[in-house]
XYZ file of C-alpha atoms in Angstrom:
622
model
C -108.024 31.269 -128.515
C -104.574 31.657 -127.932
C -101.984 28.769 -127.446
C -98.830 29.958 -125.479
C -95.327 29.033 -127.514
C -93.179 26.740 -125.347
C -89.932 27.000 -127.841
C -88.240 30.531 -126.922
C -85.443 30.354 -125.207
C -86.745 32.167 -121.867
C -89.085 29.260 -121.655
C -86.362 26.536 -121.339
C -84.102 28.689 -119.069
C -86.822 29.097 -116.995
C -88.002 25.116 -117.109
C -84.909 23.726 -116.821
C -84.545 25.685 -113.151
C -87.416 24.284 -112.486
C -86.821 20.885 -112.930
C -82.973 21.626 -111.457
C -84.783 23.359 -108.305
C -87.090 20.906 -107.694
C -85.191 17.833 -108.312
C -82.043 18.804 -105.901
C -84.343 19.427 -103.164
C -86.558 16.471 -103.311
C -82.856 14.221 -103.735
C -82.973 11.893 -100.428
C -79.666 11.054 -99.048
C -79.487 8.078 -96.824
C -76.443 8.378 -95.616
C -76.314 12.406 -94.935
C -79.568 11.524 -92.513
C -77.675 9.185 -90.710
C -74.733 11.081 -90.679
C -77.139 13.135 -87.812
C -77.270 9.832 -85.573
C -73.654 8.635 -84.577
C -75.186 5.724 -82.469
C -75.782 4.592 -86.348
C -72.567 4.924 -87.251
C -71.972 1.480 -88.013
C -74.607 0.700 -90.099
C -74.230 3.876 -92.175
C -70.789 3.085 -93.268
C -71.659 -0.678 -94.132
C -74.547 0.960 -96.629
C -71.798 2.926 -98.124
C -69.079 0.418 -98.307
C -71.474 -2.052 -99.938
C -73.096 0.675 -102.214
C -76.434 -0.587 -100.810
C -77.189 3.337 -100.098
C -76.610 4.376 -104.073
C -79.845 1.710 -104.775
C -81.465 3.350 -101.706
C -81.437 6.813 -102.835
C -82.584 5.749 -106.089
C -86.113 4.400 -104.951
C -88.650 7.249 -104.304
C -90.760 4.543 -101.933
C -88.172 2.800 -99.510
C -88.032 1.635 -95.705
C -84.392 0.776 -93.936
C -84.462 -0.807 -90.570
C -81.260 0.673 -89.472
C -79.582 -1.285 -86.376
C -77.061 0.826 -83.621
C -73.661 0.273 -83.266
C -74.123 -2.120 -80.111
C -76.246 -4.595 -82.152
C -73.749 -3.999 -85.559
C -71.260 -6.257 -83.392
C -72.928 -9.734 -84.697
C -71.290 -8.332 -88.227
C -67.947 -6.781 -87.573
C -65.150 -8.919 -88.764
C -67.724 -11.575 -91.549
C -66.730 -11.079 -94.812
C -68.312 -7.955 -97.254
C -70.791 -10.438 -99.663
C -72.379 -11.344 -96.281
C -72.548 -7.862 -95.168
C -73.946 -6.709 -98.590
C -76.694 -9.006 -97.957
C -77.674 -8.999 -94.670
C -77.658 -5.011 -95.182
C -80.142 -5.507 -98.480
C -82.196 -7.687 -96.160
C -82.635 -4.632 -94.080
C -84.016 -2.280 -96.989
C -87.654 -3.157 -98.546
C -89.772 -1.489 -100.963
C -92.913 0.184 -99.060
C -93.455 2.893 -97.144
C -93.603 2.276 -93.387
C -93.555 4.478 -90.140
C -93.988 2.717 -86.606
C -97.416 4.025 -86.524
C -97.814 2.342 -89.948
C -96.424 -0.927 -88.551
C -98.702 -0.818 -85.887
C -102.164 -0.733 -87.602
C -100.674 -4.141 -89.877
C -103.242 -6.758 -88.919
C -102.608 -9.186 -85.840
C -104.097 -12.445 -87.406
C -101.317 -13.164 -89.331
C -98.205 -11.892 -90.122
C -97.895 -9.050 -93.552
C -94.588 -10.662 -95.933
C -92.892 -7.275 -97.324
C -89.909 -7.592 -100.154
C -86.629 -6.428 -99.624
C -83.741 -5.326 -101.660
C -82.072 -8.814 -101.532
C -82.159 -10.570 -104.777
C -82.441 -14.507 -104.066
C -84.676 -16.638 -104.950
C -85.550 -18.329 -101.829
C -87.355 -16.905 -98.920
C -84.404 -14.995 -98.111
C -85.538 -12.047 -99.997
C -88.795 -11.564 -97.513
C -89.398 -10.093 -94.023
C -92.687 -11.571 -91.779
C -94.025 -8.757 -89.482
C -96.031 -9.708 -86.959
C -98.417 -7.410 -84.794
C -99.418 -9.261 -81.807
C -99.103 -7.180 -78.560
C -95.565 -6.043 -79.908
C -94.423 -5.474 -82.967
C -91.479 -8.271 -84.331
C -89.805 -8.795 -87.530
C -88.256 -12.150 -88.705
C -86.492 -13.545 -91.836
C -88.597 -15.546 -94.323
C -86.046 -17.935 -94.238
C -86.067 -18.009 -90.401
C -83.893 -16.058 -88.058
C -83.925 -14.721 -84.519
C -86.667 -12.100 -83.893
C -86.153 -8.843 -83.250
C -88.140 -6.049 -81.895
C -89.372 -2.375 -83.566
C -88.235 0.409 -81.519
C -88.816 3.904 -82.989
C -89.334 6.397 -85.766
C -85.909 7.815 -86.621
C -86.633 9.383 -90.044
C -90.172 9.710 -91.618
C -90.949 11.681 -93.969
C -94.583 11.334 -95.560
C -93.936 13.922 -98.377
C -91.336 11.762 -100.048
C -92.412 8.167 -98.622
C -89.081 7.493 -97.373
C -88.628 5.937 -93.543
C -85.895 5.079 -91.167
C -87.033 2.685 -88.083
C -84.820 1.357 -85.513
C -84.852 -2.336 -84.877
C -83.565 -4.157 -82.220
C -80.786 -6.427 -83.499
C -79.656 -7.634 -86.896
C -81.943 -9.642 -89.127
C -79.899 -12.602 -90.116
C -81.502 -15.528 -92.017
C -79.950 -19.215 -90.904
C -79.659 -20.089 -94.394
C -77.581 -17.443 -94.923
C -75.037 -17.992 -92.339
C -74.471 -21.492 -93.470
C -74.488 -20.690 -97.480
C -72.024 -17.216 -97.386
C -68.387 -17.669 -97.329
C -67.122 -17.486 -94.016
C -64.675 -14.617 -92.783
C -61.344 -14.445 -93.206
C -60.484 -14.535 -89.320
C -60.586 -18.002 -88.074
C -63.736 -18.313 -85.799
C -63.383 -18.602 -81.994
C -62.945 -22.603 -80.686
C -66.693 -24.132 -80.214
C -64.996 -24.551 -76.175
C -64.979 -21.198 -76.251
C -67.994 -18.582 -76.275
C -68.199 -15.255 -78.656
C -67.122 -12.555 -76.746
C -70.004 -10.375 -75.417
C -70.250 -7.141 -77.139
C -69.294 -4.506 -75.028
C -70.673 -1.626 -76.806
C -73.126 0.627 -75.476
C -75.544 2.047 -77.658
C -73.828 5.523 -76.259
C -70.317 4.529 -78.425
C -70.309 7.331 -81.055
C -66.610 7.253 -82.588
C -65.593 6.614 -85.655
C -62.062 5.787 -86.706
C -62.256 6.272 -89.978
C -63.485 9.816 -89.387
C -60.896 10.797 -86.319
C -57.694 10.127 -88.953
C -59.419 11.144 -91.496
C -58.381 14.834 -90.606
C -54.417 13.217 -90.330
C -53.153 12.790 -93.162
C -49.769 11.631 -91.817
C -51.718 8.560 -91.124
C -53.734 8.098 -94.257
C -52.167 4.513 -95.467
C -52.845 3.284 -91.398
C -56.233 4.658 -91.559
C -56.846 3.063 -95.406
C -55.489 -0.387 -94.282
C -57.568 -0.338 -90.878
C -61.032 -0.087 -93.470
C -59.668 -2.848 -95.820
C -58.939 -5.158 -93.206
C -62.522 -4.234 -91.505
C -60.431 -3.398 -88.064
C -62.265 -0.165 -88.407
C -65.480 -1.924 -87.601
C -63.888 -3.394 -84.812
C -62.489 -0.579 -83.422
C -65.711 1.481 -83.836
C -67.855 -1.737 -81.711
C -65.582 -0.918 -78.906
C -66.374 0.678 -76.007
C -63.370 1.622 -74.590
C -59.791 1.454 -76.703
C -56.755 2.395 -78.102
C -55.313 2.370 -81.275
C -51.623 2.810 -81.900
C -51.270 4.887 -84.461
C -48.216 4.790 -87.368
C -47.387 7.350 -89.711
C -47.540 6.329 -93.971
C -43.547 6.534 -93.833
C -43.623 3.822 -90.965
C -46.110 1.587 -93.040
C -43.660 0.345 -95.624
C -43.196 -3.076 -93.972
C -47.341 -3.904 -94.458
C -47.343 -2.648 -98.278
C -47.866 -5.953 -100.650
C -48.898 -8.145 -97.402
C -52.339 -10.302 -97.753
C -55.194 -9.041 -96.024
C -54.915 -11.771 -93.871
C -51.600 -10.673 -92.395
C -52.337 -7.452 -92.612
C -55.353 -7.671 -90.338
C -53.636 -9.145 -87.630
C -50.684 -6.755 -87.072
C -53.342 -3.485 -87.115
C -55.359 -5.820 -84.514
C -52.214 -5.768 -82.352
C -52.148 -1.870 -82.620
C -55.566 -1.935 -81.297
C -55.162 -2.370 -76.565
C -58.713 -3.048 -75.518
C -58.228 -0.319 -72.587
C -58.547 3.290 -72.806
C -54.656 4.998 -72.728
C -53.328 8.309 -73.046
C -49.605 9.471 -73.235
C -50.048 10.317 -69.379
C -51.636 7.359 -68.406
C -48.799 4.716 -69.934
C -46.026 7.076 -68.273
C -48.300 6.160 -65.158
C -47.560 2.871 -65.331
C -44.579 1.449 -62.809
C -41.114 2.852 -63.425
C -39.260 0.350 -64.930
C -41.373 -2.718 -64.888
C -43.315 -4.181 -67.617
C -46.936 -4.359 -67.973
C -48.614 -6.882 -70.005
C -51.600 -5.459 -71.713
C -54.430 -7.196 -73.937
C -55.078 -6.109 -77.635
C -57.666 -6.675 -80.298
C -55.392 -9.250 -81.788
C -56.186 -11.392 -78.893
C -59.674 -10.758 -77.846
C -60.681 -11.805 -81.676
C -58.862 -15.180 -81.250
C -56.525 -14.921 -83.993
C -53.714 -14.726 -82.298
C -51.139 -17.806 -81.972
C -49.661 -18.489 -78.639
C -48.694 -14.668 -77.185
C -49.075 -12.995 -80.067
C -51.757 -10.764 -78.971
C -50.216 -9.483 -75.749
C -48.035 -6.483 -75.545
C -44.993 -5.563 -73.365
C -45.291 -1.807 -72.211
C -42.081 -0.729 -70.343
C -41.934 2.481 -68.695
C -38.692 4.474 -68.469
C -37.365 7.225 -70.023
C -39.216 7.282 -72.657
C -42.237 4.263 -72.817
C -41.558 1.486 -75.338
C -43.834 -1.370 -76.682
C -43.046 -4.874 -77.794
C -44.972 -8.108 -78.798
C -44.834 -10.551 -76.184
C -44.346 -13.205 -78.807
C -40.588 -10.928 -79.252
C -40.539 -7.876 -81.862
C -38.482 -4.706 -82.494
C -39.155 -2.247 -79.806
C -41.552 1.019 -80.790
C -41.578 4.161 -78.500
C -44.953 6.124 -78.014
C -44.671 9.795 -80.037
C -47.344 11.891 -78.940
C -51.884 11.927 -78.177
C -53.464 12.041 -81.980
C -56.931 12.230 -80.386
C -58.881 11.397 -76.997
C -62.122 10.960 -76.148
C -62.925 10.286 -72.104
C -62.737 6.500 -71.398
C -63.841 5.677 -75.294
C -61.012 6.099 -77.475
C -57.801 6.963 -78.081
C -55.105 7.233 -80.649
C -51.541 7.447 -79.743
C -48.780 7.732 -82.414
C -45.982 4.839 -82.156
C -42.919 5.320 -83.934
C -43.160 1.906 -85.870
C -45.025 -0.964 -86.303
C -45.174 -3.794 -84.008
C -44.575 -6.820 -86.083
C -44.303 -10.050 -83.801
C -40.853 -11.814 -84.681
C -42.842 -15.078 -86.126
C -45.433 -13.185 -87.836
C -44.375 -13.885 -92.307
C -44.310 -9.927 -92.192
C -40.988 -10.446 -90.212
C -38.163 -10.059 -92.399
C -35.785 -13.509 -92.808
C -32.919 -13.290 -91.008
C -29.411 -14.471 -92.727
C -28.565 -18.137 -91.546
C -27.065 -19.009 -88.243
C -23.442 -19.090 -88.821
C -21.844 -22.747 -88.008
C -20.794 -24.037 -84.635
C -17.509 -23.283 -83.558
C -14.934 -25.249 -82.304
C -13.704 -25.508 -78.750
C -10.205 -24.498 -80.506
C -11.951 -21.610 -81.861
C -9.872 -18.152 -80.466
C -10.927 -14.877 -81.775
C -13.061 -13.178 -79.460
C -16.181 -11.168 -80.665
C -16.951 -8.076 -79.569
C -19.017 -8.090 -76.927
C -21.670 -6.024 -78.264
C -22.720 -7.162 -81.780
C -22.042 -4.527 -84.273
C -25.613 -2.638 -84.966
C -25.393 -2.994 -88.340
C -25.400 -7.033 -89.176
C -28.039 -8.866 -87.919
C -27.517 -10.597 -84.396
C -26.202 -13.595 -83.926
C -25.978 -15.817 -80.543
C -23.450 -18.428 -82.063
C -20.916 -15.543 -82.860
C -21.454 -13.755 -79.545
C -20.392 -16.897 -77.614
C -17.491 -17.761 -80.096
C -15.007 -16.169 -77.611
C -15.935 -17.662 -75.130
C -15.111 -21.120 -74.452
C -16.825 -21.780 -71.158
C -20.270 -21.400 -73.125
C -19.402 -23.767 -75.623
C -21.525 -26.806 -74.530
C -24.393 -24.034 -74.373
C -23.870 -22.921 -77.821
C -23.385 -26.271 -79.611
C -27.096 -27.096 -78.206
C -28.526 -24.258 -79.310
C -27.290 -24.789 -82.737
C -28.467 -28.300 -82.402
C -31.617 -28.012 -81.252
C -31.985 -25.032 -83.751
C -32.944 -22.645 -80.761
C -29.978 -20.636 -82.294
C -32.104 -19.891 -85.474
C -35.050 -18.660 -83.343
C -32.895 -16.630 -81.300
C -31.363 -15.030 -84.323
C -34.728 -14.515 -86.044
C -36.388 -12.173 -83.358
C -35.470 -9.010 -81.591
C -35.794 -7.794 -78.487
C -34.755 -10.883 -75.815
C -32.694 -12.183 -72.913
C -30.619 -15.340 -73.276
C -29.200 -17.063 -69.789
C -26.317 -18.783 -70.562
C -24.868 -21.567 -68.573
C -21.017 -23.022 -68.252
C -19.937 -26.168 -69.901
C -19.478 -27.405 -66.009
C -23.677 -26.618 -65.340
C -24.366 -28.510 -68.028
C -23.919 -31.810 -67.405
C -26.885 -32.683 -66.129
C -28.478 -31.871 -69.950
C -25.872 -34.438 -71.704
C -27.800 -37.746 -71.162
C -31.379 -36.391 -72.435
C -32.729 -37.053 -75.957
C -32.881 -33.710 -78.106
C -36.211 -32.366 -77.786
C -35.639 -32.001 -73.872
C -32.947 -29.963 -74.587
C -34.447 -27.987 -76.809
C -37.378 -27.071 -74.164
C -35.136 -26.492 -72.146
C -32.945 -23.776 -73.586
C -36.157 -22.485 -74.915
C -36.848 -21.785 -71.437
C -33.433 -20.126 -70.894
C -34.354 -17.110 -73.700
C -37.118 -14.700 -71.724
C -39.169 -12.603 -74.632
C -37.849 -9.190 -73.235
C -34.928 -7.141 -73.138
C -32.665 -7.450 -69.716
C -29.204 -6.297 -68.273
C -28.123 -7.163 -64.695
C -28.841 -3.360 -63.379
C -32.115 -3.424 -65.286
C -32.964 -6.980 -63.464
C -32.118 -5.096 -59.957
C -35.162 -2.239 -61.090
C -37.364 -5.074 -60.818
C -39.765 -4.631 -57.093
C -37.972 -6.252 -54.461
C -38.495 -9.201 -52.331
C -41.795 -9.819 -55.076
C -41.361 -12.444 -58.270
C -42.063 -10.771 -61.564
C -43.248 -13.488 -64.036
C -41.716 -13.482 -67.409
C -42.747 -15.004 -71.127
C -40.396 -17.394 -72.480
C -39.522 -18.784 -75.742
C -41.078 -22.020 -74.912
C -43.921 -20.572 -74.075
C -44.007 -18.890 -77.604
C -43.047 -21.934 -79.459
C -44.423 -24.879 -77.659
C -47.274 -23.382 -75.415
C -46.748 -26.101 -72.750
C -48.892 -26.897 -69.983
C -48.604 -26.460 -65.946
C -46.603 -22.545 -66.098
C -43.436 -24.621 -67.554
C -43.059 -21.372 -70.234
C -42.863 -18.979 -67.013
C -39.619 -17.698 -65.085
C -40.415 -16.023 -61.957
C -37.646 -13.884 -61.091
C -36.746 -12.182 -58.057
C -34.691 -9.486 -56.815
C -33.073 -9.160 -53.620
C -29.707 -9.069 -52.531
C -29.089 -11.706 -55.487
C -31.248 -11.949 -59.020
C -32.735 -15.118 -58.332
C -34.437 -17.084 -61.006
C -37.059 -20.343 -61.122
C -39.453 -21.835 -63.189
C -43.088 -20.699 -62.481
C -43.423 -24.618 -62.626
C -41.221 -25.243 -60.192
C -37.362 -26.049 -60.591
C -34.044 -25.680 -58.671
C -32.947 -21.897 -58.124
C -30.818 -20.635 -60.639
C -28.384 -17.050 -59.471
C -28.236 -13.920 -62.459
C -24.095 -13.912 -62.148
C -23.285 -11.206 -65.027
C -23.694 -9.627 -68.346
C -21.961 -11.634 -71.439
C -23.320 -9.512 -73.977
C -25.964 -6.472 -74.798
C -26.931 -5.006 -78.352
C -29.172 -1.891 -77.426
C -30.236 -1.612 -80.993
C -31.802 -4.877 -81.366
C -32.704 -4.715 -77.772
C -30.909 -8.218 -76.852
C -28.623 -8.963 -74.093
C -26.864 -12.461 -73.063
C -26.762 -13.171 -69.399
C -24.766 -15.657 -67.434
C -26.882 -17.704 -65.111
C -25.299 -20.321 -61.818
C -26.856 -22.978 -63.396
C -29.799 -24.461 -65.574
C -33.198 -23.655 -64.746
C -35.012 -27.737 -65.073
C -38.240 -27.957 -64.307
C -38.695 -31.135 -62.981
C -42.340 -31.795 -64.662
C -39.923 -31.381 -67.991
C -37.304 -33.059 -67.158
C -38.228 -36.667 -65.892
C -35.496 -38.472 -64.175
C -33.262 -40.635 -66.900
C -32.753 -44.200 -64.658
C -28.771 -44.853 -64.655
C -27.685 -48.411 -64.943
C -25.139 -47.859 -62.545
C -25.671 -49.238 -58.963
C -24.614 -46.256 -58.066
C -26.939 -43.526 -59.863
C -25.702 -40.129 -57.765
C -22.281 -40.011 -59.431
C -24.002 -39.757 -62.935
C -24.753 -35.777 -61.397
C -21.514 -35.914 -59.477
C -20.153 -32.817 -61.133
C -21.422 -29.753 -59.538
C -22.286 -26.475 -61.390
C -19.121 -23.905 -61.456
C -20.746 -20.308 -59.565
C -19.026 -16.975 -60.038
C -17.572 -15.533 -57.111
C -19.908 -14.388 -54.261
C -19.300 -10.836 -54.545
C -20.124 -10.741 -58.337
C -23.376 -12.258 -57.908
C -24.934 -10.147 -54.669
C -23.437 -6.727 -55.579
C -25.371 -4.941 -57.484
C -23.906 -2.883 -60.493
C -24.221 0.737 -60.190
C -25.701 2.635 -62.904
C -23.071 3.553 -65.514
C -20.128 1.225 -64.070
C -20.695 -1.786 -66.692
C -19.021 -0.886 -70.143
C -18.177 -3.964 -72.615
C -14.993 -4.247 -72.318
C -15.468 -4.914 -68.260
C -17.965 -7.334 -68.744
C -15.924 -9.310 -71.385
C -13.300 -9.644 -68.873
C -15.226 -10.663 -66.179
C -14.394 -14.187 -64.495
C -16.620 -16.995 -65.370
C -15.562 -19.633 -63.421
C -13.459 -20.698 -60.551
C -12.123 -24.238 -62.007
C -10.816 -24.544 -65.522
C -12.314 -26.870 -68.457
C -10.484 -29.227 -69.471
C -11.579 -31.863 -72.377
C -14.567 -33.351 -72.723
C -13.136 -36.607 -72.598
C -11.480 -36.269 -69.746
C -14.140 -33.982 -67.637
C -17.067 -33.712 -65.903
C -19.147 -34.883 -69.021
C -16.918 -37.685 -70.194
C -17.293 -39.180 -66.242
C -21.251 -38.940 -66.778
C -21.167 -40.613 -69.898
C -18.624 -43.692 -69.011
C -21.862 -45.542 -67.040
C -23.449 -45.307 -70.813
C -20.444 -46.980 -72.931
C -20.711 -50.298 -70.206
C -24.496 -50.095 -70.569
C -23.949 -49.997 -74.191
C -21.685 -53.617 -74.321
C -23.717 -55.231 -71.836
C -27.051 -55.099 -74.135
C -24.777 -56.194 -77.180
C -23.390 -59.394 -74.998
C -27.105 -59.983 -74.513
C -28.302 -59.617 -77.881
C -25.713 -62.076 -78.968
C -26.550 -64.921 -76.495
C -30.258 -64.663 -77.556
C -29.558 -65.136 -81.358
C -27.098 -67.916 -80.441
C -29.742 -69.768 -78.767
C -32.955 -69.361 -81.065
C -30.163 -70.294 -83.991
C -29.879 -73.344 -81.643
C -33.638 -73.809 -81.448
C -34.298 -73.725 -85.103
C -31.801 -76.351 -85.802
C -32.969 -78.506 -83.348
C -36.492 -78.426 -84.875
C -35.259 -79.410 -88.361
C -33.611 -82.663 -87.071
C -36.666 -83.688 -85.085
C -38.907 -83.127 -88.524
């Protein structure tokens, strides 16, 4: 009998290719299968992203009940421990085709063990066969239904079945941390997921082959806008190259979230299409930022302004970005356009602090500024008006009411500025009316008299304001309508006297802010209740009417190229002088006050003198 000798070196050459050959071929891949089925697209990347796909490979007996990107929308934005669960909950440890499923018995339902360790009933999945097959949580969740085979293999025992929806135990939702995006006001309902099972991008994957936009493309998976972007149905993302990203680097996830989520317009956009917008007008489009409810006021709206080349602000005020050029386009899916910068709304904490508001100065106060800020120092409204002592009144409020500091701390404005003799009718109210109102005299975009006269004619073009921004009012009061026609004529969207555009103060075309003079202050009167005079005679408290520019600077309109800054800081302003406060307007609508003042002293007095009286009294009697 002869024994054959398993130690010569041919022998282990030719066993380990064996073992090599055999091993490599039989190696199942989860997510290389799914890689073949971009409606799973979703799903796959969450297995990878929470490793749950290493333990899958691993187990030579194993079922996943993978779920298409329509149904993934339930998970997009919750944070990765409850992702890493739910997707374990979707993994157990048998071998199970539909067929399979089917011949289960229908008296009761078959308990099968997934990959989720807990110690509950978390960890199990009830099938039931009755008519249709359903699968719920052992801890209790919504059904959902078993539609098809999308992987079996009965050589290697592995299966991949498509379910209906997510599997997500109660118990879980309450017990796992929540997300880091607030969630959506009970008043309000989840947004339905608009995501046909058809949607077969993949973010990640499109700028993965751009390396220009590799930090953008990182920062979109750590912040989960990926998944997001990828439930969408039809969208574009605003692309930024890694030089433009500096501003984001060493920002919390938090804040880092929600300025990608404002790159993100929940429309599909090309280059072509945004230079089809109107010529010179701005459109107000939606993002992400919005639609997820994490935005704070108009945060999550954009600006888009058409002209020579098309620019991009946030509605909430930010530096201006211009579109660059189509990354990628898919038909009415998705699109990704490059931006020159990032759009950083100017209250966002990624905003970078402005230098304080220089002091108030005096009505003595002489040198003029130039009349376009220097682009190199930051801008500031106090110093712009300096020069100019018919705005005085105007600028000591807004340094008051600290509407100066706002106005200093964003880019990309308007400011209507009124005369010291249209602003009398502001003097007698308490500071927080004044504040709304100049709030409402700063529009969130960036304006010159010509560019007011591009506006349609004859039609209103509604405009953001800063109070709108800041205080979020009710009944439109944050809204200018503005309309052009042979004069720029301006009104709250809540209704208020008609205010004329008269000329240009100021304009710095680097930070995209300009100062206009308006005929007089825009008050809405739902703002602005009535103070009651104690004067019998309460019409000469507004006695003093508002000083207008001359007729022919207000209706002409400025041809293109004729306004430099030297002609605009010579430009009339008025066609009376100023004199003191004392001795104007303002002191003649404060005099009623002063006699108002002593009468309720004289009364205070008597009424001490006579309950001194009264007390006395009583002590003799006792």
């Amino acid at each position: 009998m002869y024994f054959i000798r398993l130690n010569t070196p041919i022998t282990y050459i030719f066993l380990s290719f064996f073992f090599v050959f055999f091993s490599s071929s039989s190696a199942f891949n989860i997510t290389e299968v799914l890689n073949k089925y971009p409606e799973f697209s979703i799903f796959n990347d969450y297995l990878t992203r929470t490793q749950v796909s290493r333990q899958i490979n691993e187990y030579p007996v194993v079922t996943i009940l993978a779920v298409n990107n329509a149904a993934m929308s339930s998970l997009v934005g919750k944070s990765m421990d409850l992702i890493n669960k739910v997707m374990r909950i979707h993994v157990f440890l048998d071998y199970y085709t539909l067929n399979k499923l089917k011949s289960l018995p229908s008296s009761q339902p078959s308990q099968v063990t997934t990959l989720l360790e807990s110690p509950d009933q978390q960890r199990y999945l009830n099938i039931t066969n009755v008519g249709t097959l359903s699968i719920v949580s052992g801890a209790g969740s919504e059904k959902v239904g078993v539609l098809r085979d999308i992987y079996p293999d009965d050589i290697y025992k592995t299966s991949i079945v498509e379910v209906s929806n997510v599997i997500m135990p109660s118990s879980l939702l309450t017990t796992s941390p929540s997300s880091p995006s607030p969630s959506p006001p009970s008043s309000v309902p989840s947004p339905p997921s608009s995501v046909p099972s058809s949607s077969t991008f993949n973010i990640t994957k499109i700028l993965f082959d751009y390396p220009d936009f590799t930090t953008f493309n990182t920062y979109l998976t750590d912040t989960q806008v990926c998944d997001q972007i990828n439930a969408g149905s039809s969208v574009t993302v605003l692309a930024v190259n890694n030089a433009a990203m500096s501003s984001l680097v060493g920002k919390s996830a938090d804040i880092k979230k929600k300025v990608l989520s404002l790159h993100v317009i929940t429309g599909y956009y090309t280059l072509n299409k945004f230079r089809s917008l109107p010529n010179s007008q701005t459109t107000q489009l939606n993002t992400m930022l919005e639609a997820s409810f994490q935005s704070v006021g108009f945060q999550g709206l954009l600006n888009v302004t058409n002209g020579d080349t098309v620019s991009l602000v946030s509605t909430s005020g930010s530096e201006k970005a211009q579109l660059v050029k189509d990354i990628y386009a898919d038909d009415f899916k998705i699109s990704v356009v490059e931006i020159s910068n990032l759009i950083v709304p100017s209250d966002s904490p990624t905003s970078p602090p402005s230098s304080p508001s220089a002091s108030p100065p005096s009505a003595s106060t002489s040198s003029p500024p130039s009349s376009t800020p220097s682009s190199s120092s930051p801008f500031d409204i106090t110093k712009t008006l300096t020069g100019s002592p018919d705005f005085n009144l105007f600028s000591t409020y807004l340094t008051q009411t600290q509407v100066a500091n706002q106005i200093n701390e964003r880019k990309t404005m308007t400011i209507f500025v009124v005369n010291n003799g249209a602003m009398t009718s502001l003097v007698d109210k308490p500071m927080e009316i004044k504040k709304k109102v100049l709030s409402l005299h700063v529009i969130m975009d960036y304006y010159t008299v010509q560019k007011f006269h591009n506006l349609p004619v004859s039609q209103p073009t509604r405009i953001n304001t800063l109070l709108q921004v800041t205080d979020q009012p009710s009944a439109q009061q944050g809204f200018v309508n503005v309309t052009n026609g042979d004069t720029i004529s301006i009104v709250s969207a809540a209704g208020s006297d008609q205010a004329v555009v008269v000329r240009d103060i100021a304009a710095d075309e680097s930070s995209y802010i300009s100062v206009v003079q308006i005929s007089n202050l825009i008050l809405p009167s739902s703002l602005t209740a009535p103070t009651p005079s104690p004067s019998s005679n309460p019409g000469k408290l507004r006695s003093a009417a508002p000083v207008k520019a001359p007729t022919s600077s207000i209706a002409a309109a400025p041809k293109v190229g004729d306004t430099s800054s030297s002609s605009i800081a010579a430009a009339p302003v008025s066609n009376a002088p100023i004199t003191s406060i004392a001795s104007g307007p303002i002191g003649a609508a404060l005099a009623p006050h002063a006699s108002a003042v002593s009468s309720i002293e004289c009364a205070s007095i008597v009424t001490t003198i006579l309950v001194s009286a009264f007390s006395l009294a009583s002590m003799i009697l006792i």
